[in-house]
Short mmCIF file of C-alpha atoms in Angstrom, two decimals:
data_model
loop_
_atom_site.label_atom_id
_atom_site.label_comp_id
_atom_site.label_asym_id
_atom_site.label_seq_id
_atom_site.Cartn_x
_atom_site.Cartn_y
_atom_site.Cartn_z
CA MET A 13 41.10 -42.25 8.79
CA ILE A 14 37.42 -41.57 8.73
CA ASN A 15 37.69 -39.50 5.37
CA TYR A 16 39.87 -42.87 4.31
CA LEU A 17 37.01 -45.19 5.60
CA ALA A 18 34.19 -43.19 4.34
CA LYS A 19 35.68 -43.38 0.56
CA LYS A 20 35.83 -47.03 1.30
CA MET A 21 32.48 -47.59 2.89
CA ILE A 22 30.17 -45.19 1.60
CA HIS A 23 29.03 -44.47 -1.65
CA ASN A 24 28.45 -41.37 -3.29
CA TYR A 25 30.40 -40.28 0.06
CA ASN A 26 30.75 -36.68 -1.02
CA GLU A 27 27.22 -35.75 -1.39
CA LEU A 28 26.77 -35.01 2.17
CA GLU A 29 23.01 -33.31 1.32
CA ASP A 30 21.77 -36.77 0.62
CA PRO A 31 20.05 -38.46 3.66
CA ALA A 32 21.22 -41.85 2.85
CA VAL A 33 25.00 -40.44 2.76
CA ARG A 34 24.19 -38.34 6.22
CA LYS A 35 23.13 -41.72 7.95
CA ALA A 36 26.09 -43.87 6.58
CA TYR A 37 28.22 -41.35 7.84
CA GLY A 38 26.58 -41.52 11.34
CA ASN A 39 26.71 -45.11 11.25
CA LEU A 40 30.31 -44.92 10.62
CA THR A 41 31.66 -42.60 13.14
CA SER A 42 29.01 -43.92 15.87
CA THR A 43 30.43 -47.66 15.07
CA VAL A 44 34.32 -46.24 15.52
CA GLY A 45 33.25 -44.32 18.46
CA ILE A 46 31.80 -47.43 20.24
CA ALA A 47 35.19 -49.50 19.40
CA ASN A 48 37.80 -46.79 20.46
CA ASN A 49 35.92 -46.03 23.80
CA VAL A 50 35.68 -49.79 24.52
CA ILE A 51 39.14 -50.21 23.93
CA LEU A 52 39.96 -47.34 26.13
CA PHE A 53 37.77 -48.34 29.11
CA LEU A 54 39.89 -51.83 28.97
CA PHE A 55 43.25 -50.61 29.05
CA LYS A 56 42.45 -47.63 31.55
CA PHE A 57 40.33 -50.04 33.77
CA LEU A 58 43.44 -52.33 33.75
CA ALA A 59 45.99 -49.70 34.58
CA GLY A 60 43.28 -48.04 37.37
CA THR A 61 43.40 -51.36 38.81
CA LEU A 62 46.82 -51.95 38.94
CA ALA A 63 47.59 -48.46 40.35
CA ARG A 64 44.77 -48.28 42.50
CA SER A 65 43.65 -45.21 41.35
CA VAL A 66 39.85 -43.90 41.77
CA SER A 67 40.73 -41.42 39.38
CA ILE A 68 42.16 -43.65 36.25
CA THR A 69 39.02 -45.83 36.90
CA ALA A 70 36.54 -43.10 37.04
CA ASP A 71 38.21 -42.10 33.74
CA ALA A 72 37.75 -45.75 32.18
CA VAL A 73 34.29 -45.80 33.42
CA ASN A 74 33.68 -42.58 31.86
CA ASN A 75 34.82 -44.28 28.33
CA LEU A 76 32.36 -46.79 28.91
CA SER A 77 29.74 -44.36 29.29
CA ASP A 78 30.73 -42.62 26.23
CA ALA A 79 30.38 -46.04 24.45
CA GLY A 80 27.24 -46.34 25.25
CA SER A 81 26.16 -42.73 23.88
CA SER A 82 27.82 -43.82 20.63
CA VAL A 83 25.22 -46.72 20.94
CA ILE A 84 22.74 -43.88 21.21
CA SER A 85 24.29 -41.88 18.50
CA LEU A 86 24.07 -44.99 16.28
CA LEU A 87 20.08 -45.44 17.03
CA SER A 88 19.22 -41.75 16.63
CA PHE A 89 20.91 -41.43 13.19
CA LYS A 90 18.50 -44.57 12.13
CA LEU A 91 15.51 -43.25 13.74
CA SER A 92 16.38 -39.37 12.38
CA SER A 93 16.41 -40.34 8.83
CA LYS A 94 13.06 -41.67 8.70
CA PRO A 95 10.93 -39.83 6.03
CA ALA A 96 8.13 -37.91 7.01
CA ASP A 97 4.93 -39.22 7.69
CA GLU A 98 1.29 -38.06 7.93
CA LYS A 99 2.06 -37.66 11.98
CA HIS A 100 4.87 -35.94 11.45
CA PRO A 101 5.06 -33.98 8.30
CA PHE A 102 8.45 -32.07 9.10
CA GLY A 103 10.37 -35.05 9.22
CA HIS A 104 12.08 -36.88 12.37
CA ALA A 105 15.52 -35.02 12.30
CA ARG A 106 14.51 -33.80 15.85
CA TYR A 107 15.37 -36.99 17.40
CA GLU A 108 18.89 -36.21 17.03
CA CYS A 109 18.04 -33.51 19.89
CA ILE A 110 16.18 -36.09 22.02
CA ALA A 111 19.50 -38.57 21.65
CA SER A 112 21.80 -35.59 22.51
CA MET A 113 19.24 -34.69 25.87
CA ILE A 114 19.82 -38.81 26.82
CA VAL A 115 23.41 -38.62 26.59
CA ALA A 116 24.18 -35.56 28.39
CA VAL A 117 21.58 -37.02 31.30
CA ALA A 118 24.28 -39.95 31.44
CA ILE A 119 27.07 -37.84 31.44
CA LEU A 120 25.55 -35.86 34.55
CA LEU A 121 24.90 -38.95 36.51
CA LEU A 122 28.31 -40.26 35.95
CA GLY A 123 29.65 -36.91 37.03
CA PHE A 124 27.92 -36.72 40.19
CA GLU A 125 28.92 -40.33 41.03
CA LEU A 126 32.32 -39.59 40.35
CA ILE A 127 32.24 -36.56 42.79
CA ARG A 128 31.03 -38.66 45.63
CA THR A 129 33.76 -41.26 44.95
CA SER A 130 36.59 -38.59 44.91
CA PHE A 131 35.29 -37.26 48.40
CA HIS A 132 35.42 -40.47 49.52
CA LYS A 133 38.89 -40.86 48.27
CA ILE A 134 39.84 -37.58 49.58
CA LEU A 135 38.76 -38.50 53.06
CA GLN A 136 40.24 -41.83 53.39
CA PRO A 137 43.25 -41.61 50.71
CA GLU A 138 44.98 -44.57 49.83
CA ALA A 139 48.56 -44.93 48.38
CA VAL A 140 48.71 -44.65 44.45
CA SER A 141 51.22 -46.69 42.62
CA PHE A 142 53.06 -45.04 39.89
CA SER A 143 53.33 -47.26 36.75
CA TRP A 144 54.80 -46.00 33.45
CA LEU A 145 51.95 -48.24 32.05
CA SER A 146 49.54 -45.92 33.39
CA VAL A 147 50.91 -42.81 31.98
CA ILE A 148 51.31 -44.36 28.55
CA ILE A 149 47.83 -45.54 28.20
CA LEU A 150 46.42 -42.10 29.37
CA LEU A 151 48.54 -40.13 26.68
CA PHE A 152 47.62 -42.67 24.33
CA SER A 153 43.87 -41.95 25.30
CA ILE A 154 44.27 -38.23 24.92
CA SER A 155 45.28 -38.56 21.50
CA VAL A 156 42.72 -40.95 20.39
CA LYS A 157 40.03 -38.52 22.08
CA LEU A 158 41.85 -35.49 20.45
CA TRP A 159 41.14 -37.34 17.06
CA MET A 160 37.55 -37.91 17.88
CA TYR A 161 36.95 -34.64 18.63
CA SER A 162 38.35 -33.47 15.28
CA TYR A 163 36.23 -35.57 13.25
CA ASN A 164 32.96 -35.39 15.38
CA LYS A 165 33.35 -31.69 15.16
CA LYS A 166 34.40 -31.63 11.54
CA TYR A 167 31.43 -34.04 10.30
CA GLY A 168 28.76 -32.58 13.27
CA ARG A 169 29.43 -29.26 11.10
CA LEU A 170 29.27 -30.62 7.51
CA LEU A 171 26.31 -32.93 8.16
CA LYS A 172 24.56 -30.40 10.82
CA SER A 173 24.41 -33.20 13.52
CA SER A 174 23.69 -32.32 17.11
CA ILE A 175 24.50 -35.70 18.34
CA MET A 176 27.97 -35.39 16.48
CA GLU A 177 28.62 -32.17 17.60
CA ALA A 178 27.95 -33.38 21.64
CA THR A 179 30.27 -36.27 21.21
CA ALA A 180 32.85 -33.51 20.21
CA ALA A 181 32.04 -31.71 22.99
CA ASP A 182 32.17 -34.64 25.13
CA SER A 183 35.66 -35.79 23.65
CA ILE A 184 37.05 -32.54 24.19
CA SER A 185 36.07 -32.52 27.77
CA ASP A 186 37.73 -35.99 28.32
CA VAL A 187 40.66 -34.78 26.98
CA MET A 188 40.90 -32.23 29.76
CA ALA A 189 39.71 -34.72 32.56
CA THR A 190 42.35 -37.31 31.36
CA GLY A 191 44.73 -34.76 31.32
CA ALA A 192 44.11 -33.92 34.98
CA VAL A 193 44.35 -37.35 35.77
CA LEU A 194 47.80 -37.64 33.93
CA VAL A 195 49.28 -34.77 36.03
CA SER A 196 47.87 -36.76 39.18
CA THR A 197 49.61 -39.81 38.34
CA VAL A 198 52.81 -38.19 37.67
CA LEU A 199 52.94 -35.67 40.26
CA SER A 200 51.53 -37.74 43.59
CA PRO A 201 54.75 -39.91 43.93
CA ILE A 202 57.03 -36.87 43.47
CA ILE A 203 55.17 -34.60 46.00
CA HIS A 204 54.23 -37.35 48.37
CA PHE A 205 50.97 -36.14 48.80
CA ASN A 206 48.15 -38.17 46.90
CA LEU A 207 46.45 -36.10 44.47
CA ASP A 208 43.88 -38.54 43.18
CA GLY A 209 40.84 -37.77 44.92
CA TYR A 210 41.35 -34.12 44.13
CA MET A 211 41.77 -34.76 40.18
CA GLY A 212 38.76 -36.95 40.27
CA VAL A 213 37.11 -34.08 41.45
CA VAL A 214 38.21 -31.81 38.42
CA VAL A 215 37.55 -35.03 36.16
CA ALA A 216 33.83 -34.93 37.66
CA ILE A 217 33.90 -30.96 37.06
CA PHE A 218 34.57 -31.25 33.47
CA ILE A 219 32.27 -34.02 32.72
CA LEU A 220 29.39 -32.13 34.34
CA MET A 221 30.19 -28.89 32.31
CA ALA A 222 30.49 -31.21 29.15
CA GLY A 223 26.83 -32.51 29.86
CA GLY A 224 25.49 -29.15 30.82
CA GLY A 225 26.71 -27.61 27.68
CA ILE A 226 25.04 -30.87 25.47
CA ILE A 227 21.76 -30.12 27.53
CA LYS A 228 21.93 -26.53 26.69
CA SER A 229 22.70 -27.01 22.63
CA ALA A 230 19.61 -29.79 22.53
CA LEU A 231 17.42 -27.57 24.33
CA ASP A 232 17.73 -24.55 21.97
CA GLU A 233 17.10 -26.58 19.23
CA LEU A 234 14.00 -28.45 20.84
CA LEU A 235 12.82 -24.78 21.76
CA GLY A 236 13.94 -23.03 18.42
CA GLN A 237 16.58 -20.57 18.17
CA ALA A 238 17.41 -17.40 16.36
CA PRO A 239 18.45 -18.17 12.68
CA ASP A 240 22.15 -17.95 11.68
CA GLU A 241 22.71 -14.44 10.57
CA ASP A 242 24.59 -15.64 7.38
CA LEU A 243 21.82 -17.79 6.68
CA VAL A 244 19.60 -14.58 6.88
CA LYS A 245 21.87 -12.61 5.10
CA GLN A 246 22.16 -15.23 2.25
CA ILE A 247 18.27 -15.14 2.12
CA GLN A 248 18.13 -11.57 2.09
CA ASP A 249 20.61 -11.03 -0.68
CA LYS A 250 18.73 -14.05 -3.01
CA ILE A 251 15.33 -12.15 -3.11
CA ASN A 252 16.70 -8.62 -3.54
CA SER A 253 18.53 -9.87 -6.30
CA TYR A 254 15.14 -10.49 -8.35
CA ASP A 255 14.12 -7.05 -10.40
CA GLY A 256 10.70 -6.47 -9.24
CA VAL A 257 11.55 -6.92 -5.56
CA LEU A 258 11.12 -3.53 -3.69
CA GLY A 259 12.12 -4.86 -0.36
CA MET A 260 10.85 -7.64 2.07
CA HIS A 261 10.23 -8.27 5.83
CA ASP A 262 8.66 -10.45 8.50
CA LEU A 263 11.10 -13.10 7.54
CA MET A 264 10.77 -16.24 9.61
CA ILE A 265 12.70 -19.34 9.55
CA HIS A 266 11.96 -22.85 11.26
CA ASP A 267 14.47 -25.42 11.50
CA TYR A 268 13.49 -29.10 11.55
CA GLY A 269 16.89 -30.62 11.80
CA ALA A 270 19.07 -31.28 9.33
CA HIS A 271 17.87 -30.39 5.61
CA ARG A 272 14.39 -29.51 7.07
CA THR A 273 14.35 -26.01 6.91
CA PHE A 274 11.20 -24.12 6.17
CA ALA A 275 10.68 -20.59 5.78
CA SER A 276 8.06 -17.63 5.01
CA VAL A 277 8.51 -14.12 3.94
CA HIS A 278 6.61 -10.91 2.87
CA VAL A 279 7.86 -9.48 -0.58
CA GLU A 280 6.99 -6.00 -1.30
CA VAL A 281 6.14 -5.10 -5.64
CA ASP A 282 5.02 -2.41 -7.05
CA TYR A 283 1.46 -2.26 -7.05
CA LYS A 284 1.17 -1.21 -10.55
CA GLU A 285 2.74 -4.12 -11.84
CA ASP A 286 0.73 -7.05 -13.44
CA VAL A 287 -0.35 -9.55 -10.70
CA LEU A 288 0.30 -12.43 -12.67
CA LYS A 289 3.80 -11.32 -13.18
CA SER A 290 4.65 -10.71 -10.22
CA HIS A 291 3.04 -13.72 -8.75
CA ASP A 292 5.56 -15.75 -11.41
CA MET A 293 8.23 -14.01 -9.67
CA ILE A 294 7.07 -14.92 -6.56
CA ASP A 295 6.94 -18.84 -7.87
CA ASN A 296 10.19 -18.72 -9.07
CA ILE A 297 11.88 -17.58 -5.91
CA GLU A 298 10.16 -20.17 -4.01
CA ARG A 299 11.55 -22.54 -6.57
CA ASP A 300 15.24 -21.00 -6.33
CA PHE A 301 15.42 -21.64 -2.75
CA GLN A 302 14.04 -25.02 -3.16
CA GLU A 303 16.33 -26.38 -5.68
CA ASN A 304 19.79 -24.29 -4.68
CA MET A 305 19.43 -24.10 -1.05
CA GLY A 306 17.04 -26.89 0.05
CA LEU A 307 15.05 -24.69 1.43
CA GLU A 308 11.25 -24.69 1.43
CA MET A 309 10.07 -20.90 1.25
CA VAL A 310 6.72 -19.87 1.41
CA ILE A 311 6.26 -16.18 0.37
CA HIS A 312 3.41 -13.91 0.86
CA MET A 313 3.35 -10.82 -1.87
CA ASP A 314 2.78 -7.25 -0.44
CA PRO A 315 1.91 -4.87 -3.43
CA ILE A 316 2.78 -1.17 -2.24
CA ASN A 317 2.10 2.06 -3.73
CA ILE A 318 5.60 4.08 -4.42
CA ASP A 319 4.02 7.09 -6.58
CA ASP A 320 1.80 8.70 -4.29
CA PRO A 321 3.65 12.01 -3.00
CA LEU A 322 1.50 11.84 0.24
CA THR A 323 2.01 8.37 1.05
CA ASN A 324 5.74 8.90 0.37
CA GLU A 325 5.91 11.81 2.70
CA LEU A 326 4.43 10.46 5.69
CA ARG A 327 6.34 7.20 5.14
CA THR A 328 9.61 9.09 5.23
CA LEU A 329 8.32 10.96 8.04
CA THR A 330 7.03 7.73 10.17
CA ALA A 331 10.29 5.74 9.37
CA ALA A 332 12.45 8.77 10.60
CA ILE A 333 9.94 9.14 13.76
CA VAL A 334 10.57 5.03 14.64
CA LYS A 335 14.07 5.57 14.17
CA GLU A 336 14.07 8.74 16.76
CA ILE A 337 12.19 6.47 19.53
CA ASP A 338 14.83 3.91 19.19
CA GLU A 339 17.40 3.09 16.46
CA ASP A 340 16.88 -0.59 16.49
CA LEU A 341 12.79 -0.35 15.59
CA SER A 342 12.06 -0.86 12.13
CA MET A 343 8.92 -0.22 10.09
CA HIS A 344 7.07 -1.92 7.00
CA ASP A 345 4.03 -2.27 5.24
CA PHE A 346 3.06 1.45 5.29
CA ARG A 347 -0.16 2.61 3.48
CA ILE A 348 -2.77 5.30 4.22
CA VAL A 349 -6.36 5.31 3.87
CA PRO A 350 -7.62 8.97 3.33
CA GLY A 351 -10.94 10.19 4.51
CA GLU A 352 -12.75 13.45 4.81
CA THR A 353 -12.60 14.05 8.82
CA HIS A 354 -9.20 11.88 9.37
CA THR A 355 -6.59 10.14 7.42
CA ASN A 356 -5.55 6.37 8.71
CA MET A 357 -1.62 5.44 8.81
CA ILE A 358 -1.47 1.99 8.60
CA PHE A 359 2.10 0.17 9.42
CA ASP A 360 3.97 -2.23 11.13
CA VAL A 361 6.59 -1.72 13.56
CA VAL A 362 9.28 -4.74 14.29
CA VAL A 363 10.48 -4.78 18.24
CA PRO A 364 13.34 -6.47 19.08
CA PHE A 365 13.41 -8.61 22.25
CA HIS A 366 15.96 -6.40 23.73
CA ILE A 367 13.78 -3.23 23.67
CA LYS A 368 11.88 -3.00 27.28
CA MET A 369 9.24 -0.50 25.99
CA SER A 370 5.90 -1.85 25.54
CA ASN A 371 4.07 -1.66 22.79
CA GLN A 372 1.44 0.83 24.18
CA GLN A 373 4.42 3.33 25.29
CA ILE A 374 5.99 2.99 21.53
CA LEU A 375 2.50 3.62 20.16
CA ASP A 376 2.10 6.72 22.60
CA ALA A 377 5.56 8.12 21.38
CA LEU A 378 4.78 7.79 17.63
CA ALA A 379 1.55 9.47 18.11
CA GLN A 380 2.70 12.52 20.06
CA ARG A 381 5.37 12.85 17.37
CA ILE A 382 3.00 12.58 14.36
CA ARG A 383 0.75 15.14 16.19
CA GLU A 384 3.57 17.43 16.62
CA HIS A 385 4.47 17.04 12.86
CA LYS A 386 1.00 17.04 11.02
CA GLY A 387 -1.63 17.87 13.40
CA ASP A 388 -4.89 15.80 14.56
CA HIS A 389 -5.84 14.79 11.20
CA TYR A 390 -4.06 11.28 11.42
CA TYR A 391 -4.78 8.15 13.32
CA LEU A 392 -2.13 5.61 13.55
CA VAL A 393 -2.90 1.74 12.93
CA VAL A 394 -0.02 0.05 14.09
CA THR A 395 0.81 -3.72 14.15
CA PHE A 396 3.60 -4.81 16.55
CA ASP A 397 5.71 -7.83 15.76
CA ARG A 398 7.47 -9.41 18.30
CA ALA A 399 9.15 -12.71 17.41
CA TYR A 400 5.89 -15.01 16.26
CA THR A 401 3.17 -13.06 17.96
CA THR A 402 1.32 -10.21 16.64
CA HIS A 403 -0.72 -7.66 18.75
CA HIS A 404 -2.88 -4.64 17.12
CA SER A 405 -3.03 -1.30 18.35
CA GLN A 406 -4.68 1.64 17.23
CA GLU A 407 -3.83 5.41 18.51
CA SER A 408 -5.30 8.78 16.73
CA ALA A 409 -2.43 11.45 16.14
#
């Protein structure tokens, strides 16, 4: 149905990369969400009042809070679509993360309040009246929430929208919560034991889990998280496909929200190649990423010597030693500066976060092994890369 409404109401509805189209989808799904949740609230509140059920009434209030969340979502799409300005040159797309946090806090407050009222119901149970109307309303609610989950999940992925992903997560938790209420409504009269308060606690747990998951996801986006592996491979394949590229390293990707991705990388080229020709190739690669992936790429050009026998010998030896120390270590930017008394071997070592060895421990291990193979003539000048910080160390070998 959302797809049908999009075709009718959104111009160029299939151009999802267009910020105006993205905003229109956000407005549409948020408006539909508000309408659905208000209707569910009214029906469930009526059913909960008639059946004197705290779990059904709590589920109704949960839907009312979801309507409020949809209002926040609607506002977030308006704010996040604002163009970049002098104070915010990377745009305003992260407003969606902030909106997700607000939604999550509201969900958590609701969950804690529901736990309080449910424990009261457990300690002071009241008779719950069975009603087929309640059963029908709860089944209807489950079907509506499953539909909301499906379209929010689909368009959240297509539009790269954290607030829609959060709404999808909340919708599936609502399905489980309402399912628990339905079980209570049907079973309590059969077993002659009031499950209402207990199921209220179950509903609250689902609500708290959904809120916690949304906060974690929003925090990951705000703090900055590792880029998607498929995106990294796509970037690597595109760069390496150019004639004249000998290698690449130090790829960094910064995500500021949907369609606001920036990246930087070092690209290795032959030092003998005409610098203007290599620079022209770098410009073409940057333009390729901008036009075909919507990615703002900045490339640093590293000329390397691939013809010197001594450099190649030492590079191969050092790369092998780096792998001996730990298979997940990697090396790049290798070069040498010969001298009468010693020769400097200059290179970078990338240390993944899971490796617990310190930079100094790695440096000492490298120096010892180089000394064993080549004697005392070589000094190591190593740059250790850990995430976005760089530490310089020097050691003789």
